[in-house]
Amino acid sequence: MNKDYDNAVKVIKTAILNSQLDALKSINEKQLILYYAIGKYISLNTRNGKWGESVIDEIGNRLNAELPGLRGFSSRNLRNMRQFYEEWKMLEHVKNDNLEDASAKIQNIIDCSINIEYINSVFDIDIHDFLSLSFSNHMIIISKVKSMVERLFYLKQCISNRYSYRELKIAISNDDYHHQGQLSNNFEKTISDNSRVIKAINSFKDQYLLDYVNAEEIDVRDKMDVDEKVIENGIVHNIKRFILTFGKDFAFIGNQYHLEVFGEDQYVDLLFFNRELNCLVAVELKTGKFKTSYLGQLSGYLAVLDKCERKEHENLPIGIILCKDMNKSFVDFVIRDYNSPMGVSTYKDMSDKVKEHLPSIEELTKLLDSDD
């Protein structure tokens, strides 16, 4: 009887949770369609000179006064709705818009504001997925990304990875679009399944931003070893952020992961498991420029992981070298001769991010000369 009760509770609980999720999706869809419609209504009246910009401020103030507690309809958000419509107005499904009555006109806009066939066929995005994204996520894509191709990339990433606002902001800040699928690797040679090759290439980027790591906070002795330890500790202490940078399908297993075979001890800097690829992923951290010896070291780790750690149902482990700098053409050339699946990527840390905002030597010289 207890098992029957457990099963009954499980079934009913699942039904409740699924129903709540569907309800939330429905609410979000209706809200986005409403925002799109209001955005169109405001756009049509402000872009033709009928209203001045101050009218939007007045409407926002009146809405807040007449509907106390109403959220999301400030003058700023009303302008966001206008931008939302104007950036996606190619999705507009137009029917008879020659209505005189204002309330009938806006209801007409709400009733058929999104062209479902267009977004499904041209953008290859399901309309329900498009409308499932929060207004905040839509607005950060619109405000931060100008290319339509890039916008569609981030939309699809949001949909498939269920990005929160913060996660999406990180992805855009890291410029995932330009770093996706650019990793130097030998996957095509070492992975037999073509679909897995594509998945593996798309699971890693050619550069990562580790802006929570400051490799300059080090002791002068054993500088390179200390550097790598600082980076490793920074990653471990911020493992959640690192996984967000790497991808949601990564699960952290450990750092300085101990391997022992034939009496020889070895330690992998960072070890992960990737659910999508169904394999272990070993990450080796290097503070300097890429060296060919790194590939040999990583190849040895992968051989031991394959022999001693890999489960029967798992695929071959993959190795990633994360270094400060590399000659991509050289790496692409030498990595082909290795039989274990490996890739090489670079990273930027906090010091790099600070340097990006500092003036160059030439700019400083000009400033000093101008002071004279």
XYZ file of C-alpha atoms in Angstrom:
372
model
C 0.000 0.000 0.000
C 2.865 2.378 0.787
C 4.226 1.876 -2.725
C 0.790 2.616 -4.162
C 0.617 5.801 -2.092
C 4.111 6.808 -3.209
C 3.233 6.261 -6.857
C -0.045 8.150 -6.504
C 1.695 11.103 -4.847
C 4.395 11.081 -7.551
C 1.862 11.042 -10.396
C -0.302 13.796 -8.893
C 2.710 15.936 -7.953
C 4.110 15.660 -11.492
C 0.722 16.615 -12.934
C 0.505 19.650 -10.633
C 4.035 20.841 -11.458
C 3.511 20.375 -15.198
C 0.224 22.254 -14.986
C 1.879 25.115 -13.098
C 4.678 25.257 -15.684
C 2.164 25.345 -18.536
C 0.249 28.106 -16.756
C 3.425 30.178 -16.329
C 4.311 29.686 -19.997
C 0.829 30.760 -21.005
C 1.039 33.867 -18.825
C 4.432 34.779 -20.293
C 3.170 34.279 -23.868
C 0.158 36.513 -23.287
C 2.323 39.123 -21.601
C 4.784 39.269 -24.503
C 1.986 39.529 -27.063
C 0.469 42.358 -25.010
C 3.842 44.146 -24.810
C 4.301 43.724 -28.574
C 0.838 45.180 -29.197
C 1.339 48.105 -26.818
C 4.761 48.709 -28.384
C 3.160 48.884 -31.824
C 0.433 51.222 -30.594
C 3.009 53.586 -29.077
C 5.288 53.324 -32.120
C 2.486 54.213 -34.546
C 1.607 57.300 -32.502
C 5.109 58.568 -31.698
C 6.970 57.930 -34.938
C 4.448 59.850 -37.073
C 4.710 63.041 -35.037
C 1.275 62.647 -33.467
C 2.728 62.260 -29.948
C 5.830 63.781 -28.440
C 8.160 61.753 -26.203
C 6.704 63.461 -23.123
C 3.376 61.745 -23.838
C 4.960 58.384 -22.967
C 6.020 59.769 -19.579
C 2.511 61.078 -18.966
C 0.920 57.738 -19.939
C 3.255 55.873 -17.586
C 2.420 58.215 -14.711
C -1.328 57.978 -15.373
C -1.243 54.166 -15.538
C 0.571 53.984 -12.190
C -1.904 56.425 -10.651
C -5.052 54.740 -11.998
C -3.839 51.156 -11.434
C -2.025 51.220 -8.058
C 0.400 48.330 -7.639
C 0.685 47.798 -11.381
C 4.243 46.812 -12.294
C 6.032 46.773 -15.620
C 4.319 49.764 -17.217
C 6.642 52.629 -16.316
C 7.568 55.099 -19.037
C 10.899 53.305 -19.391
C 9.199 49.971 -19.944
C 6.732 51.514 -22.372
C 9.706 52.672 -24.435
C 11.150 49.145 -24.158
C 7.863 47.769 -25.517
C 8.086 50.169 -28.438
C 11.639 48.997 -29.116
C 10.557 45.352 -28.774
C 7.917 45.880 -31.464
C 10.153 47.923 -33.755
C 13.002 45.407 -33.639
C 10.663 42.476 -34.388
C 8.016 44.153 -36.531
C 8.962 41.871 -39.430
C 6.988 39.262 -37.438
C 3.843 41.370 -37.641
C 0.754 39.655 -38.993
C -1.273 42.474 -40.542
C -4.991 42.255 -41.082
C -7.521 45.070 -41.559
C -5.983 48.014 -39.692
C -8.265 50.719 -41.045
C -10.246 50.918 -37.828
C -11.259 54.309 -36.490
C -11.956 53.366 -32.889
C -8.704 53.356 -30.864
C -9.769 50.560 -28.512
C -10.824 48.370 -31.462
C -7.521 49.100 -33.165
C -5.357 48.026 -30.230
C -7.520 44.924 -29.707
C -6.968 44.132 -33.377
C -3.222 44.442 -32.785
C -3.376 42.143 -29.763
C -5.512 39.526 -31.528
C -3.023 38.906 -34.346
C 0.286 40.578 -33.612
C 2.770 37.755 -34.337
C 3.170 35.976 -37.670
C 3.593 32.363 -36.503
C 4.436 30.968 -39.943
C 7.204 33.541 -40.454
C 9.057 32.858 -37.210
C 8.694 29.084 -37.603
C 9.910 28.889 -41.202
C 12.333 31.807 -41.603
C 13.883 31.884 -38.138
C 13.524 28.149 -37.433
C 12.209 28.932 -33.945
C 8.986 27.585 -32.526
C 6.641 30.470 -31.714
C 5.940 29.055 -28.257
C 9.680 28.895 -27.544
C 10.088 32.493 -28.738
C 7.260 33.622 -26.463
C 8.529 31.542 -23.539
C 11.526 33.835 -23.034
C 11.166 36.584 -20.481
C 10.778 40.177 -21.620
C 14.046 40.974 -19.799
C 15.916 38.378 -21.850
C 14.402 39.675 -25.069
C 15.407 43.227 -24.186
C 19.026 42.412 -23.330
C 19.399 40.626 -26.683
C 17.861 43.592 -28.514
C 19.941 46.179 -26.651
C 23.300 44.362 -26.669
C 23.222 42.454 -29.980
C 22.645 44.249 -33.288
C 23.205 41.520 -35.896
C 20.093 39.445 -36.639
C 22.184 36.286 -37.061
C 23.711 36.811 -33.613
C 20.307 37.591 -32.097
C 18.930 34.307 -33.397
C 21.976 32.511 -31.977
C 21.354 33.906 -28.469
C 17.605 33.300 -28.744
C 18.237 29.641 -29.541
C 20.852 29.393 -26.773
C 18.304 30.840 -24.323
C 15.682 28.349 -25.443
C 17.894 25.246 -25.395
C 19.817 26.128 -22.206
C 16.970 27.911 -20.376
C 19.211 30.856 -19.589
C 18.290 33.175 -16.757
C 18.815 36.909 -17.279
C 22.214 36.679 -15.543
C 23.316 33.648 -17.548
C 22.333 35.303 -20.818
C 24.183 38.469 -19.819
C 27.337 36.410 -19.186
C 26.991 34.621 -22.550
C 26.699 37.937 -24.411
C 29.505 39.521 -22.372
C 31.735 36.532 -23.221
C 30.823 36.971 -26.908
C 29.795 33.318 -27.180
C 28.614 33.784 -30.760
C 32.105 34.476 -32.106
C 33.820 31.869 -29.921
C 31.413 28.973 -30.471
C 32.678 26.176 -32.744
C 36.124 27.820 -33.217
C 38.076 25.520 -30.862
C 41.350 24.052 -32.178
C 40.748 20.288 -31.972
C 41.238 16.839 -33.486
C 37.683 15.601 -32.851
C 36.961 14.723 -36.465
C 39.889 12.292 -36.472
C 39.414 10.819 -32.986
C 35.602 10.594 -32.658
C 33.929 8.143 -35.046
C 30.329 9.399 -34.783
C 29.828 12.566 -36.885
C 26.953 13.794 -34.726
C 29.177 13.536 -31.648
C 31.934 15.423 -33.465
C 29.554 18.333 -34.041
C 28.303 18.185 -30.444
C 31.879 18.145 -29.114
C 32.936 21.129 -31.246
C 29.866 23.094 -30.143
C 30.388 22.199 -26.471
C 33.591 24.249 -26.199
C 34.712 27.752 -27.129
C 38.078 28.945 -28.403
C 38.317 31.518 -25.611
C 36.899 31.852 -22.097
C 36.594 34.907 -19.871
C 37.613 34.110 -16.288
C 37.071 37.616 -14.919
C 36.928 36.323 -11.339
C 40.566 35.122 -11.495
C 43.486 37.486 -10.889
C 46.688 35.690 -11.900
C 48.797 38.719 -10.886
C 48.135 38.137 -7.162
C 51.057 35.727 -6.793
C 54.344 35.137 -5.006
C 57.512 35.660 -7.081
C 58.920 32.184 -6.349
C 57.930 29.335 -8.637
C 55.942 31.896 -10.589
C 54.440 29.575 -13.216
C 53.330 26.908 -10.721
C 51.852 29.550 -8.433
C 50.117 31.205 -11.381
C 48.427 27.953 -12.340
C 47.441 27.289 -8.726
C 45.914 30.766 -8.426
C 43.871 30.178 -11.583
C 42.816 26.711 -10.411
C 41.769 28.001 -6.982
C 39.912 30.893 -8.587
C 37.976 28.459 -10.753
C 37.252 26.032 -7.901
C 36.028 28.845 -5.620
C 33.824 30.090 -8.427
C 32.926 26.700 -9.866
C 29.305 27.653 -10.495
C 30.375 30.633 -12.598
C 32.949 28.507 -14.411
C 30.327 25.905 -15.309
C 28.054 28.702 -16.553
C 30.980 29.820 -18.717
C 31.702 26.277 -19.904
C 28.096 25.142 -20.330
C 25.189 23.756 -18.329
C 25.819 20.132 -19.275
C 29.084 20.060 -17.309
C 29.193 18.509 -13.838
C 32.267 19.180 -11.680
C 33.988 16.061 -10.324
C 37.098 17.509 -8.698
C 40.372 19.397 -8.950
C 43.835 17.824 -8.727
C 42.006 14.565 -9.437
C 44.312 11.713 -8.473
C 45.088 9.019 -11.052
C 47.363 6.058 -10.338
C 48.519 3.410 -12.795
C 51.561 1.101 -12.694
C 52.651 2.833 -9.504
C 52.753 6.269 -11.132
C 50.727 9.120 -9.616
C 49.177 11.738 -11.856
C 46.883 14.675 -11.095
C 44.364 16.230 -13.476
C 43.882 19.953 -12.809
C 40.096 19.900 -13.277
C 37.850 16.948 -14.082
C 34.264 17.276 -15.323
C 31.572 15.030 -16.745
C 29.552 16.237 -19.714
C 26.011 14.817 -19.854
C 25.399 15.697 -23.504
C 28.669 14.114 -24.665
C 28.414 11.326 -22.054
C 32.107 11.470 -21.250
C 34.715 12.687 -18.801
C 36.381 16.004 -19.658
C 39.880 16.711 -18.332
C 40.969 20.362 -18.263
C 44.628 21.315 -17.937
C 45.480 24.915 -16.970
C 48.570 26.625 -18.397
C 49.527 30.237 -17.736
C 51.926 30.747 -20.607
C 51.827 30.281 -24.348
C 50.890 26.871 -25.751
C 53.654 24.231 -25.931
C 53.501 20.909 -27.777
C 54.527 19.107 -24.570
C 51.121 19.997 -23.095
C 49.432 17.710 -25.627
C 51.639 14.776 -24.619
C 50.877 15.330 -20.937
C 47.139 15.557 -21.560
C 47.202 12.506 -23.853
C 48.713 10.502 -20.971
C 45.949 11.618 -18.592
C 43.271 10.658 -21.126
C 44.806 7.181 -21.572
C 44.636 6.581 -17.807
C 41.094 7.989 -17.552
C 40.016 5.683 -20.378
C 41.627 2.640 -18.764
C 40.821 3.227 -15.099
C 37.915 5.676 -14.769
C 35.624 5.386 -17.789
C 32.399 3.391 -17.313
C 31.254 0.898 -19.936
C 28.355 3.094 -21.097
C 30.520 6.227 -21.397
C 32.272 7.570 -24.480
C 36.012 8.224 -24.676
C 37.182 11.054 -22.389
C 37.990 14.423 -23.946
C 40.844 16.706 -22.928
C 41.003 20.501 -23.064
C 44.120 22.609 -22.608
C 43.287 26.070 -21.293
C 46.286 28.332 -21.865
C 46.996 32.053 -21.854
C 48.012 32.359 -25.483
C 48.558 30.260 -28.604
C 49.328 30.333 -32.311
C 46.114 28.816 -33.638
C 47.576 27.751 -37.000
C 50.416 25.933 -35.238
C 48.054 24.225 -32.774
C 45.736 23.118 -35.584
C 48.767 21.581 -37.315
C 50.328 19.648 -34.417
C 47.150 18.439 -32.694
C 46.262 16.280 -35.715
C 48.952 13.728 -34.839
C 47.368 12.768 -31.501
C 44.906 9.873 -31.213
C 43.014 11.034 -28.107
C 40.212 13.618 -28.547
C 41.660 16.965 -27.453
C 41.164 20.671 -27.919
C 43.120 23.821 -27.071
C 41.533 27.059 -25.912
C 42.720 30.331 -24.410
C 41.401 32.418 -21.540
C 41.350 35.991 -20.315
C 41.487 36.776 -16.604
C 40.722 39.818 -14.464
C 44.015 41.546 -15.321
C 43.208 41.320 -19.038
C 39.782 42.829 -18.451
C 41.335 45.736 -16.525
C 43.950 46.269 -19.242
C 41.242 46.522 -21.892
C 39.957 49.663 -20.161
C 43.393 51.241 -19.663
C 44.820 53.645 -22.269
C 47.634 52.366 -24.499
C 51.243 53.632 -24.253
C 50.646 55.766 -27.347
C 47.504 57.290 -25.824
C 49.300 58.011 -22.542
C 52.179 59.647 -24.438
C 49.744 61.904 -26.300
C 48.043 62.861 -23.015
C 51.406 63.735 -21.403
C 52.475 65.731 -24.463
C 49.195 67.659 -24.454
C 49.710 68.571 -20.784
C 53.054 70.101 -21.674
